Coordinates of C-alpha atoms in Angstrom, one line a residue:
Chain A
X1 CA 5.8 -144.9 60.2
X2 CA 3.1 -146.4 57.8
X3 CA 2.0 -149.9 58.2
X4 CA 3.5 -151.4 55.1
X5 CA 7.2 -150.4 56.6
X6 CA 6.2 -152.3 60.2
X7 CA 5.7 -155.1 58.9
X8 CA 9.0 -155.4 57.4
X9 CA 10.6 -154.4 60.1
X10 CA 12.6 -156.7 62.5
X11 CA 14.6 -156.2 64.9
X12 CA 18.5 -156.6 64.8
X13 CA 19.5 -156.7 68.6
X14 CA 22.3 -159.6 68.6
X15 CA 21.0 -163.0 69.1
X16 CA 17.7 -162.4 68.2
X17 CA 17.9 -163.3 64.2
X18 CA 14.3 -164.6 62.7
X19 CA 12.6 -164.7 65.7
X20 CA 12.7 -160.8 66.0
X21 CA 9.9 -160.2 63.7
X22 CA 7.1 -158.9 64.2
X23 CA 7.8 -156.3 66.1
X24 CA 4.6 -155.6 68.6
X25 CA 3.3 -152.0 68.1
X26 CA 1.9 -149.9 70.3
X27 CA 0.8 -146.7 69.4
X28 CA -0.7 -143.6 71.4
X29 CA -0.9 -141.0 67.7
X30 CA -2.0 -142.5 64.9
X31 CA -2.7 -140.2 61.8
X32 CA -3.8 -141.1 58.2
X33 CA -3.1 -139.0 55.2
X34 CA -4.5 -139.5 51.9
X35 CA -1.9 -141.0 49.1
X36 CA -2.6 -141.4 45.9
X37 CA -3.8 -144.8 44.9
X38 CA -1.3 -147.0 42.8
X39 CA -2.9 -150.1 42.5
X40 CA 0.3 -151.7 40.7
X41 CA 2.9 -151.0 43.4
X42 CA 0.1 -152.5 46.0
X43 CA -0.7 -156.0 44.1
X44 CA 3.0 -156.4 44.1
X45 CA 3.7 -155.5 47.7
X46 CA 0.7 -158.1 48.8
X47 CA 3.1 -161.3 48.2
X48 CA 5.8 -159.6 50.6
X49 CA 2.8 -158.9 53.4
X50 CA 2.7 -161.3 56.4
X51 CA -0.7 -161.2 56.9
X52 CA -0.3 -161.8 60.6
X53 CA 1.6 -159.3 61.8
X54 CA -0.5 -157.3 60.0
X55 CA -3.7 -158.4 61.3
X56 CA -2.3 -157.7 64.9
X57 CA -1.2 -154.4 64.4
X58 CA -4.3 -153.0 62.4
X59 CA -6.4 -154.5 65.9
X60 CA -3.7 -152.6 68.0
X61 CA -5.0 -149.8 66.3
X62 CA -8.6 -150.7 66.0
X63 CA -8.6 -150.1 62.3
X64 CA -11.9 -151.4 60.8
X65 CA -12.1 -153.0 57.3
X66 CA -9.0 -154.6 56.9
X67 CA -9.1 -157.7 54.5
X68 CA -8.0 -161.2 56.9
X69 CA -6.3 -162.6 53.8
X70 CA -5.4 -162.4 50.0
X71 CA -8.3 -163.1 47.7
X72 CA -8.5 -165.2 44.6
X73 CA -7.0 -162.9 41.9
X74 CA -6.7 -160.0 44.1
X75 CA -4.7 -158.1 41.2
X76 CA -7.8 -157.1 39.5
X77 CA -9.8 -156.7 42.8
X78 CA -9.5 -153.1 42.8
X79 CA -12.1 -152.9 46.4
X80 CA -9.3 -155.3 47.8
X81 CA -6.1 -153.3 46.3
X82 CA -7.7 -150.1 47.9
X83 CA -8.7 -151.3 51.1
X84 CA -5.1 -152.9 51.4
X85 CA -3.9 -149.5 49.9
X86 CA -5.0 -147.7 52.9
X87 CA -4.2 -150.0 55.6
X88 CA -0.3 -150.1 54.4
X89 CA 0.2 -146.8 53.0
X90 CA -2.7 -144.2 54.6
X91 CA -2.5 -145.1 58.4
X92 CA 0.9 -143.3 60.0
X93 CA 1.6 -143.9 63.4
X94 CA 3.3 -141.0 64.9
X95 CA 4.1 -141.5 68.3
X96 CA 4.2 -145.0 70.0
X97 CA 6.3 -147.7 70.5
X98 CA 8.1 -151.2 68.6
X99 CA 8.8 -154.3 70.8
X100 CA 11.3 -157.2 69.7
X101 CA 9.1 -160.0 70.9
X102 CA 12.6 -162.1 71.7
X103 CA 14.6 -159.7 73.8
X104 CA 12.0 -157.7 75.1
X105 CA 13.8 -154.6 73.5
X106 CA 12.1 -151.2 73.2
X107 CA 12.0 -148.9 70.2
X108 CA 10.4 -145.8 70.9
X109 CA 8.9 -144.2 67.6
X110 CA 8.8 -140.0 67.9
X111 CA 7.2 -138.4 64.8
X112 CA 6.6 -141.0 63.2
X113 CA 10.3 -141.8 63.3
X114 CA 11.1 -145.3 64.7
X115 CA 14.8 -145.2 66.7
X116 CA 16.3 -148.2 66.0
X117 CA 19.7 -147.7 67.5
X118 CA 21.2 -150.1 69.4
X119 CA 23.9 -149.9 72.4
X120 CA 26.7 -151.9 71.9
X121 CA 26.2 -154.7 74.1
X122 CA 23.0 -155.2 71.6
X123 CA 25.2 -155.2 67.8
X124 CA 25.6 -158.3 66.3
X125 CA 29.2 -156.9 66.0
Chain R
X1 CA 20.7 -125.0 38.8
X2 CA 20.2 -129.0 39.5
X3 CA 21.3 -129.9 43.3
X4 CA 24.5 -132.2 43.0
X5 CA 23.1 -134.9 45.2
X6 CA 19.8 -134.5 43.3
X7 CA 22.3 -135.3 40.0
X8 CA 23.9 -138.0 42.1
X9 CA 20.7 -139.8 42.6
X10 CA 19.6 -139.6 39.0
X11 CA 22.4 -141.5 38.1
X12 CA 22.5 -144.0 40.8
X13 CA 19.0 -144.8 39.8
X14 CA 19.7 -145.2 36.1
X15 CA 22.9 -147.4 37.4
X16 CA 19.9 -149.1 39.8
X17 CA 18.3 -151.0 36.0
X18 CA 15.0 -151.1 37.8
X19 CA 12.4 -152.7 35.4
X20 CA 10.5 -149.7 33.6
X21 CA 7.5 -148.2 34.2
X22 CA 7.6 -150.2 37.9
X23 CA 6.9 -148.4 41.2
X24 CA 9.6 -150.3 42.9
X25 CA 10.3 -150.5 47.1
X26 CA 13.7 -149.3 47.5
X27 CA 15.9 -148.2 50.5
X28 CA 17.9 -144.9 51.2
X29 CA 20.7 -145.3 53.5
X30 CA 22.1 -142.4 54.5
X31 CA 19.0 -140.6 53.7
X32 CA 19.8 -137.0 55.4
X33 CA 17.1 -134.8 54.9
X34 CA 15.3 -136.6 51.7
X35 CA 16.9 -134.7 48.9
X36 CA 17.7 -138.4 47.3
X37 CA 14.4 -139.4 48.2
X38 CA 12.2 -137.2 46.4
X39 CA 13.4 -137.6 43.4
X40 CA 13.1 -141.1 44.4
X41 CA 9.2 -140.3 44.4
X42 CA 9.2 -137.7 41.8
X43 CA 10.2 -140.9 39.7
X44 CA 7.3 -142.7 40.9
X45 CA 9.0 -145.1 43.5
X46 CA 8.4 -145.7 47.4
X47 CA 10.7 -145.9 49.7
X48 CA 12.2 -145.8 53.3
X49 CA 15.5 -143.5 54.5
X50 CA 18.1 -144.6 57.6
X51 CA 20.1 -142.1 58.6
X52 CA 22.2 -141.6 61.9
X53 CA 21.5 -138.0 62.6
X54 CA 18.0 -136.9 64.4
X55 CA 18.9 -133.4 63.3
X56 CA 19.3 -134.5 59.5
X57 CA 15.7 -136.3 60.0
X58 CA 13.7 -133.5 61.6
X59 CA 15.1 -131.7 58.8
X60 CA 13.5 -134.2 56.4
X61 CA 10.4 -134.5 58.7
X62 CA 9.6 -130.4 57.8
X63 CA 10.3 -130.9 53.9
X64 CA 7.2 -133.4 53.9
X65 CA 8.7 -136.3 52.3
X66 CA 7.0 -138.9 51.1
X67 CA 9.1 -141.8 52.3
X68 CA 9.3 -143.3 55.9
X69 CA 11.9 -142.9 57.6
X70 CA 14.2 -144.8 60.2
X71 CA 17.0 -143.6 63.0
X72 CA 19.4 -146.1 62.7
X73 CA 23.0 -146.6 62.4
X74 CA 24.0 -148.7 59.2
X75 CA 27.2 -150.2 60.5
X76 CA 24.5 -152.4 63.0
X77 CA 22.8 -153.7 60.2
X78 CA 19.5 -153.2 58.3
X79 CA 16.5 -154.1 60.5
X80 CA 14.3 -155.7 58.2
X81 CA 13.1 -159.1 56.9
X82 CA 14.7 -160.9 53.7
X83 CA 13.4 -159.9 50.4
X84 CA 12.0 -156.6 51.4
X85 CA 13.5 -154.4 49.0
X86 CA 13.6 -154.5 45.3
X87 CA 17.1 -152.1 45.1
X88 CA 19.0 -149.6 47.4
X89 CA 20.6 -146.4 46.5
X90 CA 22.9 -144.0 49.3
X91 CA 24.6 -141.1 48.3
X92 CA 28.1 -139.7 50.1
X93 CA 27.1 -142.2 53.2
X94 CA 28.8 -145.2 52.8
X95 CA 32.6 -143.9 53.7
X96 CA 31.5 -142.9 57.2
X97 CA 31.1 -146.8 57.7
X98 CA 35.1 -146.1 57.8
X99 CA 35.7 -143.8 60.4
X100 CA 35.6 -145.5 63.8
X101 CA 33.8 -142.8 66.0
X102 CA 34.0 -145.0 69.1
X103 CA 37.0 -147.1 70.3
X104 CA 35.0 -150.0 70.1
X105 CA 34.4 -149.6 66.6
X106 CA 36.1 -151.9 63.5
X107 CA 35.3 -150.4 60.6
X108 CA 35.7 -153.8 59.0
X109 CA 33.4 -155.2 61.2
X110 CA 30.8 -152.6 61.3
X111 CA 31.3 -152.9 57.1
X112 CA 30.6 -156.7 57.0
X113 CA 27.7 -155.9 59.1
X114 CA 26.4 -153.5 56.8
X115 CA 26.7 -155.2 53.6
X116 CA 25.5 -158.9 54.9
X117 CA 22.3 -157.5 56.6
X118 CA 21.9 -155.7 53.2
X119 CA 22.7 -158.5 51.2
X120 CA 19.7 -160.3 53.3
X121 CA 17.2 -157.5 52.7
X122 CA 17.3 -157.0 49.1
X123 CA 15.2 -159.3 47.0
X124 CA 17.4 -162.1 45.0
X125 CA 18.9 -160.6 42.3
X126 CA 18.5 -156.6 43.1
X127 CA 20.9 -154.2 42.9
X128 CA 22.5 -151.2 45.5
X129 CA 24.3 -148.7 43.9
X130 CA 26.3 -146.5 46.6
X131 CA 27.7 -143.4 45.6
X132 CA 30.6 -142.8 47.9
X133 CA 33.6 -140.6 48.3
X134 CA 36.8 -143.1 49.2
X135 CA 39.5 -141.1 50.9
X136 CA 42.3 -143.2 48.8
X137 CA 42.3 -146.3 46.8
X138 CA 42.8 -148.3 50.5
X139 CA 39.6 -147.5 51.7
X140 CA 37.3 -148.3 48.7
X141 CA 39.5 -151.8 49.1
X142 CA 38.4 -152.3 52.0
X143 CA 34.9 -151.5 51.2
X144 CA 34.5 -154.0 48.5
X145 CA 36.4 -156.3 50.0
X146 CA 33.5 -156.2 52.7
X147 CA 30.9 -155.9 50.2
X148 CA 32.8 -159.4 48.4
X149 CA 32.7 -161.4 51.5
X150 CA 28.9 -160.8 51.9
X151 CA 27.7 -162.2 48.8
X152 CA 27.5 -159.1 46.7
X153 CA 29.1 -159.3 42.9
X154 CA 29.4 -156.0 40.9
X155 CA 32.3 -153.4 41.2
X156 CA 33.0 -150.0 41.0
X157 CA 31.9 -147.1 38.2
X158 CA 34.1 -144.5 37.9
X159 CA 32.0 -141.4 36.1
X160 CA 34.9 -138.3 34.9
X161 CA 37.9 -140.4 35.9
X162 CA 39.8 -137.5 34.6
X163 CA 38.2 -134.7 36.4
X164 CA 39.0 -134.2 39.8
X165 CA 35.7 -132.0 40.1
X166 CA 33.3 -134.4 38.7
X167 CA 34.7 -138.0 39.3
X168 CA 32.4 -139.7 41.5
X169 CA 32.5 -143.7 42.5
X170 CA 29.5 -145.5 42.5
X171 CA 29.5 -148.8 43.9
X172 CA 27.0 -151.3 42.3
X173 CA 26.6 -154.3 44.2
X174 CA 24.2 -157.5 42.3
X175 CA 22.7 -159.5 45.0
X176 CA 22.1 -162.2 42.4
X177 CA 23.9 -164.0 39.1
X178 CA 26.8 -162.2 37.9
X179 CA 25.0 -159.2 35.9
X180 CA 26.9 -156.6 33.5
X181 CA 28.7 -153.5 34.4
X182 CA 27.7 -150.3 33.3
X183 CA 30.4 -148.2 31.5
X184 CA 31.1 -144.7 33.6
X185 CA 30.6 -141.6 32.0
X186 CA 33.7 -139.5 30.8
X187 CA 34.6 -136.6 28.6
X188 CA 34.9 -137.9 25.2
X189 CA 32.0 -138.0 23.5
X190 CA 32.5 -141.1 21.5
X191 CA 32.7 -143.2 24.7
X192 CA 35.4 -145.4 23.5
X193 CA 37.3 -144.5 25.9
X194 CA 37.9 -147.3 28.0
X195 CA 37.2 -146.7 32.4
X196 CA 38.7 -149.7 33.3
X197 CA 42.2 -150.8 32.9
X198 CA 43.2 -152.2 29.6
X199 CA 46.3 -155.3 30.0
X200 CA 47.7 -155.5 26.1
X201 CA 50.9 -157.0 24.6
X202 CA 52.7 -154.0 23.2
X203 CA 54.4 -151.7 25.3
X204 CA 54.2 -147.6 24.5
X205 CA 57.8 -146.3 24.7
X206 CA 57.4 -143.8 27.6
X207 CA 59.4 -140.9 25.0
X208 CA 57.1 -141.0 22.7
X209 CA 53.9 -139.4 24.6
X210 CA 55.9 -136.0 24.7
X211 CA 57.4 -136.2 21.0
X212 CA 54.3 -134.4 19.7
X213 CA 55.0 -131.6 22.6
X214 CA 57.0 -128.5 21.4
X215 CA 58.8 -127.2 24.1
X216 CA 57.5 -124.4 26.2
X217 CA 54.2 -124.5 24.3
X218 CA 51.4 -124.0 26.6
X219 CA 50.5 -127.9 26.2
X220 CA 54.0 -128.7 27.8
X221 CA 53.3 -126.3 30.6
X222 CA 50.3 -127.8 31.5
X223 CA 52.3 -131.7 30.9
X224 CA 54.9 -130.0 33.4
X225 CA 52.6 -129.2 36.0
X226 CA 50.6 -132.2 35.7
X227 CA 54.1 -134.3 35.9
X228 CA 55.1 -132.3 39.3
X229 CA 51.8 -132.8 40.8
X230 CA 51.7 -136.3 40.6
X231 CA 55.5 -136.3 42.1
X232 CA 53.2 -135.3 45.0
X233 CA 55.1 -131.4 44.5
X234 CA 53.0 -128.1 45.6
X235 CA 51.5 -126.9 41.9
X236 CA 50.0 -123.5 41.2
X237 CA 46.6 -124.9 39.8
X238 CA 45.8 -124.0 36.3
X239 CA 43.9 -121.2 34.8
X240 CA 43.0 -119.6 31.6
X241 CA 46.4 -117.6 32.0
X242 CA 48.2 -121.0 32.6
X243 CA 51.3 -121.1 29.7
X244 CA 49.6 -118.2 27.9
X245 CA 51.9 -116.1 24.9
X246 CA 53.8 -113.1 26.8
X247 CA 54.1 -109.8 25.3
X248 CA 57.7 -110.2 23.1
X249 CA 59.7 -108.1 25.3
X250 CA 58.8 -110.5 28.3

């Protein structure tokens, strides 16, 4: 699960709504891979970052370097895009764990696959 | 030799009208074992895959796809924040929303759930296109009535409405204004041929469709057959031998 998916992630347990994002990461893998650098698709993905949820998960995983906020025309910043490029697309957390901070919920991630099913007293339906 | 599904995808991406040239974030539901997704990356986008089945996403997991990928049931909704996604595709996934697997289950229920947590997730004014296969004409109802009552405008594309090989339904939903709907494919090459039904003033006399017909020529066999199949009647299906000339002394 790379980092640019957790932090759209929320969680759907019934009840929960809004306040079910973020989802607090814990991870005991952590990987990176190389990926090939597209600085177009990462300026336009940095409006849809919430830059705190990211900040707290890149400390969970002690990543260094990670910018604390958008800078003044960060389009052109190509340092900025690529330091944002790895943080949200490079690190992969393989093994770990997602927690709705409402309901207290567990979603245990297993190569690098979150489970996100929920039991039926927890659908909205 | 072009995998179906990989076909399938192609054209629910072209249905899709993503801005060219765009890498765009889109969503795979139904995602199996990536076959939809990479050419989803092979065209340059990213994306993330839900799919029900751990087996399907190991699967996926040893292909080394380039997309992330979530275990998740779509009939409990989409677990992500508004505005994440700039489209969705699914190919054959969205008619499983239909069966009830547990007793507990209402399809319409676990439907609205679907398309109002997908509604939410797309960006205003995106687009889903979900290739499905609709057991009869009440199901895909029943879908778009769901997909109706959660916001979504749009309808259905019928591609080879005359071919019961190659007709496939793709269901494009708008998230935003009222956009244009594409024209399905069909056999004839000038494309005038209209998919959607026509509602004119002058009434064809029923007789005089099979005035051009000699009888017994091979084109009234196949009219015959055609007429007792629809009567719902058990029909040898056509071949090339189909109404073919007999030697004389037959």
């Amino acid at each position: 699960m790379k980092l640019l998916t957790h932090n759209l992630l929320s969680s759907h347990v019934r009840g929960v709504g809004p306040r079910g994002f973020p989802l607090r990461l814990q991870a005991t893998e952590v990987r990176v891979n190389p990926v090939e650098f597209n600085p177009d698709f990462v300026a336009r993905m940095i409006p849809k970052v919430e830059w705190a949820a990211l900040l707290e998960a890149a400390d969970t995983l002690n990543l260094a370097e990670v910018p604390r906020e958008p800078t003044e025309g960060y389009e052109h910043d190509e340092d900025f895009l690529r330091k944002m490029h790895h943080v949200l697309l490079e690190v992969e957390v393989l093994e770990g764990t997602l927690q709705c901070p409402e309901s207290g919920r567990l979603f245990p991630i297993s190569r690098g696959i979150p489970n996100m099913l929920l039991n039926d007293e927890e659908t909205e339906t | 030799m072009i995998d179906v599904q990989t076909k399938m995808t192609e054209r629910a991406l072209e249905l899709l009208c993503l801005p060219e040239g765009q890498p765009s974030y889109l969503l795979d539901i139904g995602c199996g074992t990536g076959l939809s997704g990479d050419y989803l990356t092979e065209e340059g986008h990213y994306w993330v895959g839900i799919d029900i089945s751990p087996a399907m996403l190991d699967a996926a997991l040893d292909r080394e796809i380039d997309g992330d990928l979530l275990l998740g049931d779509m009939g409990q909704g989409v677990p992500f924040r508004p505005g994440s996604f700039d489209g969705c595709i699914s190919i054959s996934a969205v008619q499983w929303l239909c069966n009830a697997n547990k007793k507990s289950d209402i399809p319409a229920k676990r439907l609205y759930c679907f398309f109002s947590s997908l509604y939410s997730v797309l960006v205003r004014g995106a687009r889903a296109v979900l290739q499905l296969y609709p057991e009869n004409s009440e199901q895909l109802e029943l879908i778009t009535t769901q997909a109706t009552r959660a916001g979504f405008t749009g309808g259905v594309v019928v591609d080879y409405p005359n071919s019961t090989k190659a007709k496939k339904f793709y269901l494009c939903l708008f998230s935003g204004p009222s956009a244009f709907l594409p024209k399905g494919l069909s056999e004839a090459e000038d494309g005038e041929e209209a998919t959607e039904s026509r509602f004119t003033k002058d009434r064809a006399r029923y007789r005089m469709a099979r005035q051009g017909m000699v009888k017994k020529s091979r084109e009234w066999v196949l009219e015959k057959k055609e007429r007792r199949r629809r009567q719902g009647k058990a029909v040898r299906p056509d071949t090339q031998y189909t109404g073919r000339k007999r030697r004389p002394r037959f």
